[in-house]
Amino acid sequence: MASLVGSRVERKEDKRFLTGKGRYTADINIANQTYAVFVRSPHARAKIKKVDVSKALKSSGVVGILTGEEIATDKIGGLIAGWAIRSEDGTEMKVPANPPLAKDVANFVGEPIAIVIADTLDEAKSASDLVKIDYKILKAVTNTAKTMSGETIHDGIDKNLCYDWLLGDREKVKEAFSKADKIIKVDLINNRLVPNAMEPRACVVDYNTASEEITLYTTSQNPHLSRLVMSAFGGVAPENKLRVVAPDVGGGFGSKINVYNEEIVCSWASKKIERPIKWVAERTESFLTDTHGRDHVTHAELAVTNDGKFLGFKNETIANLGAYARVFGTVTPTYLFGPCATGVYEIPAAYSNVKAVYTNTAPVDAYRGAGRPEATYTIERLVEKAAMELGIDRTELRMRNFPKTFPFKQTLVHTVDSGDYVAGLEKAKQMADYNNFESRRKESEAKGKLRGIGVSSYFEACGIAPSAAVMSLGCGVGLWESAEVRFNPTGQISVFTGAHSHGQSHQTTFAQIAADELGVPIENIDVVHGDTDKGTFGMGTYGSRSLTVGGIAIVNACKKIVAKGKRVAAKMLEVSEDEIEFKDGEFVALKSNKKKTIGEIAFACYVPGQRDEMKSPIPEGDEPGLIESSFFDPANFSFPAGSHICEVEIDPETGEVKVEKYTAVDDFGRIVNPMIVEGQVHGGIAQGIGQALHENTEYDETGQLITASYMDYTMPRADNFPEFNLGFTCTHATSNPLGVKGCGEAGAIASPPTVMNAVIDALGGQEISMPATAEKVWKACKNLKKSNSKAA
Amino acid sequence: MQKINLEVNGKKISKEVPDHTILSNFLRDHLNLTGTHVGCDTSQCGACVIHVDGKSIKSCSTLAVDVNNSKITTIEGLAKNGEMHPMQEAFKKMHGLQCGFCTPGMVMSAVDLLKNKKNPTDQEIRKWLEGNICRCTGYQNIVAAVKEAASKL
């Protein structure tokens, strides 16, 4: 039987999506449901003096209005930070309380203050306009760089500083810098982004008054984790009385990791009013309240010798957490960022120092790549600038500093098990026709255009898992993943995973894996996820972990099925277990060549006996049935890596940047489904180009979000991109039996510096910040003209 | 309230609706045709694209009463006798979708493109789909799917 792993299998999930039969949260309606609208703070920072709901309560169709007072009285807990980070001086990070409904003070525009519940959405909207709130408006703190000198937002959190974290050795770095021929310096802003999953967040809550069970349908990347947090910290209901279902979810990119205010409030409120509640965000609500991404201000330096050897690296960053610390908010700018900031290079001495600050803006959390795009942007801007200043070819300089042997002990934390960075960059150069770039530059110049080329090489630590490792770094839970494989008596198989697909294609790729392991047709396998009442448990999908952690749990559960099958087959075929070989779905007794299919074994496991004879196929010590589960906790992260090359052409008259060519060569280890992996890379690159050229989240000084709709926030569109040219190299991961590495975030990690390096190359080395909009680039073109005419 | 008469996916429908009912909400809430999605409320994202009298429009910024007496096709009406439309088949074959949320609008828009232009170039496809935002695919496989469908239609 040909292996399905490695094949371009078309997706099992597609038909329902293509025929309009997907079932997203907003598609769900429950009899007798009510509709919720949230009253949100219009101010970035304000004391809430009084909430008057009396007039609103009299409005037509209103079922109830609940505020921060009631939720506090009911002792419903708030939102949490998932990782505890310690400052350089040993003190613990400082975290403010984050109640589901603000009671005394609102800290960002859009923070919910009350929930209005009515029979229809129109009625809920009308009534919400009648809720009268008296505010005392306070001065907002919004500027990342200046936050520490602003007014204190949260009582007791001095300088608005959550932590001042250090990774690395300042003394060693000082010494390395003293030996350098040159110090390369960059000042960077990693622009704030809104993840913008196309499906706005939503929840539908159904409280069963008989069983006292709450069912929450929600747009989550991790329903089991949501249930755990809502139960353990929110106190909404005990875990066994709370069912969380994340059905079809329309994209996440990190923004649907967190349990949000609305999910907690609607769950609690549904129990109070004893009716189902439906809430669906409008796009502007998503802009205001979904967790945002990035938002770093960085100064970084690289110490180099004249012949291009890297000696030392330092990175001083201020990271904006927004108003509150959320699940991955505190770890994203520390352990997901700091270690990767030294990139794919041997650098003997390094440190990353990060000050995380609170501001009166929406909370910032993981967004595709989470910390690693910021890290790669930092080091790859430095390396490109070093190449320019040293007069060494940018690819040659990189190759000189790549590790040549693996495992590679990276400077700050990770031991990278496998890779071949030279092969990746060589392949990218060849695919991009790197060596002939200058002739293309001349062609562009002949048309009056500026052409630039940019390279970046990256690695990342993903497949976020090893529980002992992440918990040692401050994570509040273990990050294993679970799977259960149920072989049904009549031969179909249900594979339950704790991972969650919101575009990742688990129904297909996980079925490919199970089909190979069990030797059955893929059509017989259904992958089930997203319902805490169905699967065992799970930590969900983020950090490119589904395959490297969740996929391996499936492999291991399948291996247990086969192991039991062997014992049963041995008994049925009356041979010893070691005489049985399992291949292509059959258990074969090697000497006699008698065989039992895995389907026959499954049937026997459920129907263990026969007429007229007292004989069971189940060996002593085994039980009937054929269901196995596995909790997999890998030994290490996985470390995909690669090199990307971009060429841009700039029209100096308009400042418009056109991405002309984009080449990506990535090493994801063994690839389960090339079609799906390519799709992941395309999407990641597009988001990264979006960050580099188009997207920016802007708050004004009063804390109003001025990019709160698609009319103001530039989403990349089809005509913004060329066709991406993808290639792969392959070194197997050693930390899992499939040899796979994560692929979901790589594109978004590698592409921003690749594009910016190309833009800056085209602009003659002038620094420019992301996004490189036409206005900024046009101004830079004017400068270039001036300096060229001076030189002439 | 107004009474509207429509033919939706080949079925005649007559309903009383409040004047301010948005067409996308009418399809989703009154007819339970939830394949038409709402992603932005400002007619930017295109998840709500349907056909009215054969032409693609954004149903999130159209009033139901304004399409009285017209023929409407939604994503649910594209497949015929259980057979997917060549555009739907092409999206599957070329992996032109991931999370699936923008897909109905994207497919409806692409079908209209091929009615206007039989064999569009990459640039023409990208330009036409400028009003449909996809956050997952980077558009590459969507363009490939439209070309694949063009070769079959």
XYZ file of N, CA and C in Angstrom, chain A residues 4 6 48 55 146 151-152 218 244 256 293 355 453 603 623 701 734:
51
model
N 0.476 7.356 2.390
C -0.258 8.609 2.170
C 0.533 9.797 2.693
N 3.161 12.271 2.749
C 3.996 12.748 1.646
C 3.200 12.993 0.375
N -15.041 54.696 36.053
C -16.471 54.490 35.837
C -17.174 54.936 37.117
N -33.234 53.168 32.381
C -33.976 53.499 31.173
C -33.867 52.349 30.142
N 7.192 55.710 25.152
C 7.134 56.707 26.235
C 6.329 56.238 27.452
N 1.611 58.476 33.007
C 0.868 58.240 34.260
C 0.729 56.745 34.506
N 0.652 56.365 35.771
C 0.497 54.951 36.101
C -0.932 54.507 35.836
N -18.166 28.405 20.492
C -17.335 29.603 20.431
C -16.244 29.504 19.387
N -17.455 22.963 25.956
C -17.038 23.997 25.016
C -16.900 23.371 23.636
N -7.567 33.806 18.530
C -8.637 33.016 19.157
C -8.080 32.010 20.159
N -1.137 42.039 17.770
C 0.179 41.394 17.720
C 1.310 42.391 17.546
N 11.621 45.051 28.251
C 10.740 45.691 29.223
C 9.331 45.627 28.645
N 16.981 44.073 -3.676
C 16.891 42.653 -3.316
C 17.137 42.513 -1.820
N -13.459 -6.217 14.879
C -14.759 -6.872 15.098
C -14.646 -7.877 16.242
N -8.496 -6.451 27.480
C -9.928 -6.215 27.635
C -10.571 -6.152 26.260
N -3.285 59.839 20.320
C -2.758 60.048 21.670
C -3.817 59.953 22.760
N 14.539 15.263 15.124
C 14.873 14.045 15.873
C 14.003 13.903 17.120
